[in-house]
Amino acid sequence: MVTDLIYRELHSPHSGIFLNVKEYLHRSKSKFQQIEVFENETFGKVLILDGVVMLSERDEHYYHEMLVHPALTLLDEGMKVLIIGGGDGGTLRQVLKHNPSSVTIVEIDEDVINVSRKYFPLLASSFDDKRVKTIIGDGVEFVKKKKESGFDAVIVDSTDPVGPAEDLFSPEFYKAITEIISENGVFVTQSESPLFDKKFIVNLIKQLKTLFNNVENYIGPVPLYPAGIWSYTFASNKYTLSMHQKREIPGTRFYHNRMSFTTSKEILDEISGC
Amino acid sequence: MVTDLIYRELHSPHSGIFLNVKEYLHRSKSKFQQIEVFENETFGKVLILDGVVMLSERDEHYYHEMLVHPALTLLDEGMKVLIIGGGDGGTLRQVLKHNPSSVTIVEIDEDVINVSRKYFPLLASSFDDKRVKTIIGDGVEFVKKKKESGFDAVIVDSTDPVGPAEDLFSPEFYKAITEIISENGVFVTQSESPLFDKKFIVNLIKQLKTLFNNVENYIGPVPLYPAGIWSYTFASNKYTLSMHQKREIPGTRFYHNRMSFTTSKEILDEISGC
């Protein structure tokens, strides 16, 4: 009988987090990755992909609100949105708060959606909204083949840039994004930990600056992610984040419309002059 | 022979962090608390008081910069500052960047200063600055007895509100602060984790609102603190945080002068109408 099950995740070679496992609920191997779900008494149900925490019931709002709202509040309601990744439905749920006319979501791993429907229905029930078109497939291929275009917003909600998500951080992919996004569109991607992945972030910003007039990195807390602080990178030809509209987004827990967005001095210093 | 020493700290009853111990450097018991120092390959030297991480070489700047700079950039250089706590010298180091005319620091535990002088000289060498007056004693008593007054800024850099630091979060202490701070002075205190201590924070804000015209809670990352996100509470009769001056602070790594300061929607909702 298991009496003391502990989930442990390295965030650097010499540090990490642990979570007591109250109940181990699910484990399966999809075509792309290992999917696990367990219950922790503090954070609720936790979704793990390939041994990395994706979200918990208690902390998912920090990540999903900060990925979606800074960019989408720049646009008027009725926008056309593309989400790459995000099979748990958390990003989709926040996007729907902006009354989009349509949302296309391209998730490579159908099993993530199905597991999330079972264990995270608050998030994954968003797939049932009639404005949502769900495509099971490769996001990079979807974008490169221009299967759809004219998106007002493109949001990349991916796992780390190793394994299935690696090509979502390539120059070719970003170039292809510029061809399916509308002239005044906004692009945003999760962009890893400012403490542990500073070089990656600086490189990403430099790449995007060759393609968009305005590129900004900003940070927010995500308690179960490495160092508890996460970064997002925004790009647009027309907008900057400070132009965000003051409309209220219903039911947010962290984001609010008097917030402003920026990154650390260290990152600003690295990209100054680019 | 110890070959696999791991430091583990609970941040809630069911979750926490772990740090591999490369070298265990110091352990002593002062009159007030247990003091430990070890080396971790990712975070450098780590200071532990009563089994709780106070700082690491790699992440201390997040906490000390965000505790000090938002409040002190409101004032002109040459200000008179009081620090309660902060025996490691990290807060003092940031305060000195503002060219204060004098800094009084009241630390209850001399052993913390001495251990920090040995293991964290970058921070604790600040005690040698000739503008600094170091008092070993009880900060609450110092304030209540009005041993000095007319401070332009009072900064509370304390441990958690249990044990030695408990009285630093009492209504009587805050009331006494108002009697030693100048009319246009600024007050700031560390105020725990917005994820785990929301009730504490809301109560603190309500208390301070009975004493100061303007009270604001704001957050910032601290990787090794619970949930990786920490809060600070600011109070002043004259100033609000948005009035901060745009002067540059030399050598910051996280804070910069285009940053703005706010807290989560959940906390704003709780205090609205107070």
Tab-separated table of N, CA, C and O in Angstrom, chain A residues 6 8-10 12-20 40-43 58 61-62 194-196 219 221-223 227-229 248 252-256 258-260 262-266 268-269, chain B residues 6 8-10 12-20 40-43 58 61-62 194-196 219 221-223 227-229 248 252-256 258-260 262-266 268-269:
chain	number	residue	atom	x	y	z
A	6	ILE	N	5.296	11.097	-3.146
A	6	ILE	CA	5.702	12.496	-3.318
A	6	ILE	C	6.137	12.729	-4.761
A	6	ILE	O	6.959	11.977	-5.292
A	8	ARG	N	8.183	14.974	-7.282
A	8	ARG	CA	9.344	15.831	-7.168
A	8	ARG	C	9.740	16.263	-8.566
A	8	ARG	O	9.815	15.429	-9.454
A	9	GLU	N	9.932	17.556	-8.790
A	9	GLU	CA	10.338	18.017	-10.124
A	9	GLU	C	11.534	18.936	-10.008
A	9	GLU	O	11.522	19.902	-9.245
A	10	LEU	N	12.582	18.622	-10.776
A	10	LEU	CA	13.764	19.481	-10.812
A	10	LEU	C	13.465	20.726	-11.641
A	10	LEU	O	12.946	20.624	-12.756
A	12	SER	N	16.047	23.126	-11.747
A	12	SER	CA	17.418	23.312	-12.198
A	12	SER	C	18.080	21.988	-11.832
A	12	SER	O	17.449	21.151	-11.188
A	13	PRO	N	19.338	21.771	-12.207
A	13	PRO	CA	19.942	20.482	-11.815
A	13	PRO	C	20.022	20.271	-10.303
A	13	PRO	O	20.230	19.158	-9.852
A	14	HIS	N	19.836	21.350	-9.514
A	14	HIS	CA	20.084	21.240	-8.075
A	14	HIS	C	18.948	21.779	-7.208
A	14	HIS	O	19.137	22.061	-6.034
A	15	SER	N	17.783	21.986	-7.803
A	15	SER	CA	16.665	22.525	-7.016
A	15	SER	C	15.347	22.183	-7.692
A	15	SER	O	15.304	21.851	-8.879
A	16	GLY	N	14.278	22.271	-6.915
A	16	GLY	CA	12.972	21.987	-7.499
A	16	GLY	C	11.860	22.073	-6.476
A	16	GLY	O	12.038	22.628	-5.386
A	17	ILE	N	10.691	21.539	-6.873
A	17	ILE	CA	9.539	21.544	-5.976
A	17	ILE	C	9.126	20.115	-5.646
A	17	ILE	O	9.464	19.175	-6.367
A	18	PHE	N	8.386	19.982	-4.549
A	18	PHE	CA	7.739	18.701	-4.284
A	18	PHE	C	6.290	18.939	-3.913
A	18	PHE	O	5.912	19.993	-3.382
A	19	LEU	N	5.474	17.958	-4.247
A	19	LEU	CA	4.040	18.011	-3.963
A	19	LEU	C	3.636	16.648	-3.412
A	19	LEU	O	3.908	15.613	-4.051
A	20	ASN	N	3.014	16.641	-2.256
A	20	ASN	CA	2.487	15.370	-1.758
A	20	ASN	C	1.348	14.915	-2.662
A	20	ASN	O	0.532	15.726	-3.097
A	40	ASN	N	-3.336	17.023	-5.186
A	40	ASN	CA	-2.536	17.527	-4.063
A	40	ASN	C	-3.478	18.360	-3.200
A	40	ASN	O	-4.312	19.105	-3.719
A	41	GLU	N	-3.336	18.254	-1.875
A	41	GLU	CA	-4.326	18.917	-1.009
A	41	GLU	C	-4.267	20.430	-1.064
A	41	GLU	O	-5.235	21.120	-0.763
A	42	THR	N	-3.126	20.982	-1.424
A	42	THR	CA	-3.011	22.444	-1.519
A	42	THR	C	-3.391	22.955	-2.907
A	42	THR	O	-4.117	23.941	-3.029
A	43	PHE	N	-2.898	22.301	-3.940
A	43	PHE	CA	-3.063	22.821	-5.306
A	43	PHE	C	-4.193	22.161	-6.087
A	43	PHE	O	-4.463	22.553	-7.215
A	58	ARG	N	-5.348	25.157	-8.652
A	58	ARG	CA	-5.182	26.363	-7.853
A	58	ARG	C	-4.322	27.438	-8.511
A	58	ARG	O	-4.470	28.619	-8.187
A	61	HIS	N	-4.826	29.867	-13.169
A	61	HIS	CA	-5.325	31.181	-13.596
A	61	HIS	C	-4.196	32.202	-13.787
A	61	HIS	O	-4.283	33.076	-14.632
A	62	TYR	N	-3.132	32.093	-12.970
A	62	TYR	CA	-2.022	33.035	-13.134
A	62	TYR	C	-1.485	32.960	-14.555
A	62	TYR	O	-1.287	33.975	-15.218
A	194	PRO	N	12.255	33.591	-16.631
A	194	PRO	CA	13.272	34.648	-16.704
A	194	PRO	C	14.497	34.353	-15.834
A	194	PRO	O	15.563	34.902	-16.085
A	195	LEU	N	14.355	33.497	-14.824
A	195	LEU	CA	15.519	33.179	-13.994
A	195	LEU	C	16.407	32.147	-14.681
A	195	LEU	O	17.623	32.285	-14.720
A	196	PHE	N	15.781	31.095	-15.233
A	196	PHE	CA	16.579	29.981	-15.749
A	196	PHE	C	16.795	30.020	-17.268
A	196	PHE	O	17.641	29.303	-17.780
A	219	ILE	N	6.370	39.586	-17.507
A	219	ILE	CA	6.422	38.464	-16.568
A	219	ILE	C	5.206	38.437	-15.662
A	219	ILE	O	4.495	39.430	-15.508
A	221	PRO	N	3.558	35.789	-12.111
A	221	PRO	CA	3.809	34.632	-11.252
A	221	PRO	C	3.088	33.380	-11.769
A	221	PRO	O	2.006	33.482	-12.325
A	222	VAL	N	3.741	32.247	-11.620
A	222	VAL	CA	3.061	30.942	-11.762
A	222	VAL	C	3.684	30.037	-10.703
A	222	VAL	O	4.778	29.504	-10.899
A	223	PRO	N	3.006	29.887	-9.565
A	223	PRO	CA	3.621	29.233	-8.412
A	223	PRO	C	4.311	27.892	-8.686
A	223	PRO	O	5.389	27.649	-8.141
A	227	ALA	N	11.010	28.594	-10.548
A	227	ALA	CA	11.274	29.872	-9.888
A	227	ALA	C	10.000	30.669	-9.614
A	227	ALA	O	10.060	31.786	-9.110
A	228	GLY	N	8.833	30.092	-9.940
A	228	GLY	CA	7.566	30.743	-9.598
A	228	GLY	C	7.271	31.982	-10.422
A	228	GLY	O	6.305	32.697	-10.167
A	229	ILE	N	8.079	32.228	-11.436
A	229	ILE	CA	7.922	33.436	-12.249
A	229	ILE	C	8.061	33.015	-13.701
A	229	ILE	O	8.954	32.247	-14.049
A	248	GLU	N	-13.130	45.726	-18.502
A	248	GLU	CA	-13.020	44.683	-17.483
A	248	GLU	C	-13.160	43.316	-18.136
A	248	GLU	O	-13.985	43.141	-19.042
A	252	THR	N	-11.772	37.320	-13.620
A	252	THR	CA	-10.335	37.075	-13.455
A	252	THR	C	-9.991	37.065	-11.971
A	252	THR	O	-10.690	37.658	-11.149
A	253	ARG	N	-8.894	36.398	-11.641
A	253	ARG	CA	-8.469	36.307	-10.248
A	253	ARG	C	-7.134	37.002	-10.023
A	253	ARG	O	-6.859	37.476	-8.927
A	254	PHE	N	-6.306	37.057	-11.064
A	254	PHE	CA	-5.016	37.749	-10.920
A	254	PHE	C	-4.980	39.011	-11.783
A	254	PHE	O	-4.742	40.103	-11.291
A	255	TYR	N	-5.233	38.859	-13.065
A	255	TYR	CA	-5.198	39.994	-14.002
A	255	TYR	C	-6.290	41.021	-13.666
A	255	TYR	O	-7.399	40.658	-13.316
A	256	HIS	N	-5.956	42.298	-13.802
A	256	HIS	CA	-6.985	43.331	-13.755
A	256	HIS	C	-6.556	44.479	-14.657
A	256	HIS	O	-5.393	44.558	-15.081
A	258	ARG	N	-5.972	47.599	-14.367
A	258	ARG	CA	-5.085	48.699	-13.974
A	258	ARG	C	-3.628	48.218	-13.903
A	258	ARG	O	-2.733	48.920	-13.451
A	259	MET	N	-3.430	46.956	-14.297
A	259	MET	CA	-2.115	46.341	-14.275
A	259	MET	C	-1.296	46.841	-15.465
A	259	MET	O	-1.864	47.116	-16.524
A	260	SER	N	0.014	46.944	-15.298
A	260	SER	CA	0.825	47.171	-16.492
A	260	SER	C	1.841	46.043	-16.602
A	260	SER	O	1.984	45.240	-15.683
A	262	THR	N	5.662	44.430	-17.741
A	262	THR	CA	7.061	44.653	-18.070
A	262	THR	C	7.881	43.461	-17.610
A	262	THR	O	7.378	42.547	-16.971
A	263	THR	N	9.160	43.497	-17.945
A	263	THR	CA	10.051	42.407	-17.567
A	263	THR	C	11.163	42.946	-16.678
A	263	THR	O	11.119	44.087	-16.238
A	264	SER	N	12.150	42.107	-16.380
A	264	SER	CA	13.203	42.514	-15.448
A	264	SER	C	14.200	43.457	-16.118
A	264	SER	O	14.371	43.456	-17.330
A	265	LYS	N	14.876	44.230	-15.271
A	265	LYS	CA	15.935	45.120	-15.739
A	265	LYS	C	16.993	44.352	-16.530
A	265	LYS	O	17.478	44.831	-17.563
A	266	GLU	N	17.357	43.174	-16.044
A	266	GLU	CA	18.398	42.383	-16.718
A	266	GLU	C	18.026	42.073	-18.166
A	266	GLU	O	18.861	42.136	-19.064
A	268	LEU	N	15.721	43.732	-20.035
A	268	LEU	CA	15.658	45.006	-20.770
A	268	LEU	C	17.051	45.448	-21.196
A	268	LEU	O	17.253	45.921	-22.315
A	269	ASP	N	18.027	45.295	-20.294
A	269	ASP	CA	19.394	45.695	-20.626
A	269	ASP	C	19.947	44.875	-21.789
A	269	ASP	O	20.619	45.401	-22.676
B	6	ILE	N	19.818	16.935	1.281
B	6	ILE	CA	18.795	17.735	0.601
B	6	ILE	C	18.045	18.595	1.616
B	6	ILE	O	17.575	18.081	2.636
B	8	ARG	N	14.770	20.633	2.485
B	8	ARG	CA	13.392	20.559	2.055
B	8	ARG	C	12.601	21.516	2.925
B	8	ARG	O	12.762	21.522	4.148
B	9	GLU	N	11.802	22.383	2.321
B	9	GLU	CA	10.993	23.326	3.108
B	9	GLU	C	9.549	23.267	2.658
B	9	GLU	O	9.255	23.398	1.467
B	10	LEU	N	8.668	23.068	3.607
B	10	LEU	CA	7.237	23.079	3.307
B	10	LEU	C	6.771	24.517	3.104
B	10	LEU	O	7.054	25.392	3.921
B	12	SER	N	3.393	24.889	2.101
B	12	SER	CA	2.037	24.647	2.590
B	12	SER	C	2.137	23.283	3.258
B	12	SER	O	3.183	22.642	3.181
B	13	PRO	N	1.089	22.806	3.926
B	13	PRO	CA	1.231	21.473	4.554
B	13	PRO	C	1.521	20.355	3.550
B	13	PRO	O	1.929	19.268	3.927
B	14	HIS	N	1.328	20.626	2.255
B	14	HIS	CA	1.429	19.539	1.274
B	14	HIS	C	2.314	19.854	0.078
B	14	HIS	O	2.231	19.183	-0.950
B	15	SER	N	3.128	20.897	0.180
B	15	SER	CA	3.979	21.249	-0.959
B	15	SER	C	5.158	22.080	-0.481
B	15	SER	O	5.123	22.650	0.609
B	16	GLY	N	6.185	22.148	-1.315
B	16	GLY	CA	7.345	22.937	-0.930
B	16	GLY	C	8.452	22.871	-1.952
B	16	GLY	O	8.231	22.457	-3.086
B	17	ILE	N	9.630	23.320	-1.519
B	17	ILE	CA	10.791	23.293	-2.401
B	17	ILE	C	11.863	22.377	-1.832
B	17	ILE	O	11.873	22.079	-0.635
B	18	PHE	N	12.776	21.957	-2.701
B	18	PHE	CA	13.982	21.280	-2.213
B	18	PHE	C	15.206	21.869	-2.904
B	18	PHE	O	15.124	22.369	-4.029
B	19	LEU	N	16.291	21.848	-2.178
B	19	LEU	CA	17.567	22.369	-2.689
B	19	LEU	C	18.647	21.358	-2.323
B	19	LEU	O	18.773	20.985	-1.146
B	20	ASN	N	19.405	20.908	-3.294
B	20	ASN	CA	20.544	20.050	-2.973
B	20	ASN	C	21.581	20.867	-2.207
B	20	ASN	O	21.824	22.028	-2.540
B	40	ASN	N	24.174	25.941	-2.450
B	40	ASN	CA	23.469	25.183	-3.484
B	40	ASN	C	24.063	25.585	-4.827
B	40	ASN	O	24.334	26.769	-5.048
B	41	GLU	N	24.238	24.633	-5.737
B	41	GLU	CA	24.955	24.953	-6.982
B	41	GLU	C	24.184	25.913	-7.868
B	41	GLU	O	24.768	26.606	-8.710
B	42	THR	N	22.869	25.954	-7.740
B	42	THR	CA	22.069	26.868	-8.569
B	42	THR	C	21.908	28.232	-7.907
B	42	THR	O	22.043	29.270	-8.558
B	43	PHE	N	21.607	28.247	-6.626
B	43	PHE	CA	21.260	29.504	-5.954
B	43	PHE	C	22.416	30.121	-5.151
B	43	PHE	O	22.270	31.185	-4.578
B	58	ARG	N	21.558	34.128	-5.293
B	58	ARG	CA	20.999	34.299	-6.642
B	58	ARG	C	19.645	34.982	-6.661
B	58	ARG	O	19.284	35.580	-7.668
B	61	HIS	N	18.116	39.667	-4.754
B	61	HIS	CA	17.863	40.990	-5.348
B	61	HIS	C	16.380	41.214	-5.645
B	61	HIS	O	15.895	42.336	-5.569
B	62	TYR	N	15.660	40.148	-5.990
B	62	TYR	CA	14.224	40.322	-6.251
B	62	TYR	C	13.530	40.926	-5.029
B	62	TYR	O	12.772	41.883	-5.124
B	194	PRO	N	0.947	36.264	-1.413
B	194	PRO	CA	-0.443	36.507	-1.831
B	194	PRO	C	-1.220	35.215	-2.089
B	194	PRO	O	-2.444	35.209	-2.057
B	195	LEU	N	-0.511	34.117	-2.345
B	195	LEU	CA	-1.225	32.850	-2.567
B	195	LEU	C	-1.642	32.219	-1.237
B	195	LEU	O	-2.766	31.773	-1.076
B	196	PHE	N	-0.712	32.198	-0.264
B	196	PHE	CA	-0.980	31.446	0.969
B	196	PHE	C	-1.460	32.322	2.127
B	196	PHE	O	-1.961	31.808	3.118
B	219	ILE	N	3.120	43.289	-5.571
B	219	ILE	CA	3.763	41.979	-5.574
B	219	ILE	C	4.998	41.958	-6.459
B	219	ILE	O	5.182	42.803	-7.330
B	221	PRO	N	8.278	38.823	-7.783
B	221	PRO	CA	8.755	37.449	-7.655
B	221	PRO	C	9.853	37.320	-6.606
B	221	PRO	O	10.647	38.249	-6.430
B	222	VAL	N	9.857	36.217	-5.877
B	222	VAL	CA	11.016	35.805	-5.075
B	222	VAL	C	11.091	34.287	-5.207
B	222	VAL	O	10.350	33.561	-4.536
B	223	PRO	N	11.956	33.795	-6.091
B	223	PRO	CA	11.936	32.372	-6.444
B	223	PRO	C	11.901	31.391	-5.276
B	223	PRO	O	11.182	30.398	-5.345
B	227	ALA	N	5.430	29.888	-3.096
B	227	ALA	CA	4.723	30.163	-4.353
B	227	ALA	C	5.508	31.070	-5.289
B	227	ALA	O	5.032	31.417	-6.360
B	228	GLY	N	6.739	31.449	-4.897
B	228	GLY	CA	7.592	32.238	-5.789
B	228	GLY	C	7.133	33.665	-5.981
B	228	GLY	O	7.671	34.404	-6.793
B	229	ILE	N	6.119	34.070	-5.238
B	229	ILE	CA	5.569	35.419	-5.406
B	229	ILE	C	5.382	36.006	-4.014
B	229	ILE	O	4.905	35.330	-3.111
B	248	GLU	N	17.037	56.773	-12.167
B	248	GLU	CA	17.599	55.425	-12.261
B	248	GLU	C	18.235	55.043	-10.929
B	248	GLU	O	18.864	55.880	-10.275
B	252	THR	N	20.620	47.804	-10.343
B	252	THR	CA	19.517	46.893	-10.042
B	252	THR	C	19.476	45.791	-11.096
B	252	THR	O	19.938	45.962	-12.223
B	253	ARG	N	18.897	44.660	-10.733
B	253	ARG	CA	18.817	43.523	-11.654
B	253	ARG	C	17.379	43.209	-12.021
B	253	ARG	O	17.100	42.670	-13.078
B	254	PHE	N	16.442	43.502	-11.120
B	254	PHE	CA	15.030	43.256	-11.437
B	254	PHE	C	14.267	44.578	-11.571
B	254	PHE	O	13.626	44.848	-12.570
B	255	TYR	N	14.319	45.407	-10.574
B	255	TYR	CA	13.601	46.682	-10.569
B	255	TYR	C	14.126	47.622	-11.648
B	255	TYR	O	15.334	47.702	-11.882
B	256	HIS	N	13.236	48.340	-12.297
B	256	HIS	CA	13.660	49.435	-13.163
B	256	HIS	C	12.601	50.531	-13.109
B	256	HIS	O	11.484	50.320	-12.641
B	258	ARG	N	10.718	52.032	-15.198
B	258	ARG	CA	9.487	52.047	-16.013
B	258	ARG	C	8.484	51.025	-15.499
B	258	ARG	O	7.464	50.762	-16.121
B	259	MET	N	8.815	50.412	-14.385
B	259	MET	CA	7.962	49.405	-13.765
B	259	MET	C	6.806	50.080	-13.042
B	259	MET	O	6.969	51.174	-12.519
B	260	SER	N	5.651	49.439	-13.009
B	260	SER	CA	4.628	49.949	-12.095
B	260	SER	C	4.244	48.839	-11.133
B	260	SER	O	4.658	47.697	-11.286
B	262	THR	N	1.454	46.782	-8.572
B	262	THR	CA	0.083	46.486	-8.207
B	262	THR	C	-0.004	45.070	-7.657
B	262	THR	O	0.973	44.327	-7.661
B	263	THR	N	-1.184	44.718	-7.192
B	263	THR	CA	-1.391	43.391	-6.628
B	263	THR	C	-2.442	42.645	-7.449
B	263	THR	O	-2.863	43.108	-8.506
B	264	SER	N	-2.871	41.474	-6.964
B	264	SER	CA	-3.812	40.660	-7.731
B	264	SER	C	-5.224	41.202	-7.638
B	264	SER	O	-5.598	41.894	-6.698
B	265	LYS	N	-6.018	40.857	-8.652
B	265	LYS	CA	-7.437	41.212	-8.670
B	265	LYS	C	-8.142	40.725	-7.404
B	265	LYS	O	-8.964	41.449	-6.827
B	266	GLU	N	-7.828	39.524	-6.956
B	266	GLU	CA	-8.478	38.967	-5.759
B	266	GLU	C	-8.275	39.859	-4.537
B	266	GLU	O	-9.198	40.080	-3.755
B	268	LEU	N	-7.371	43.138	-4.586
B	268	LEU	CA	-8.036	44.430	-4.840
B	268	LEU	C	-9.536	44.325	-4.549
B	268	LEU	O	-10.138	45.231	-3.969
B	269	ASP	N	-10.139	43.221	-4.953
B	269	ASP	CA	-11.579	43.034	-4.712
B	269	ASP	C	-11.892	43.002	-3.216
B	269	ASP	O	-12.880	43.565	-2.762
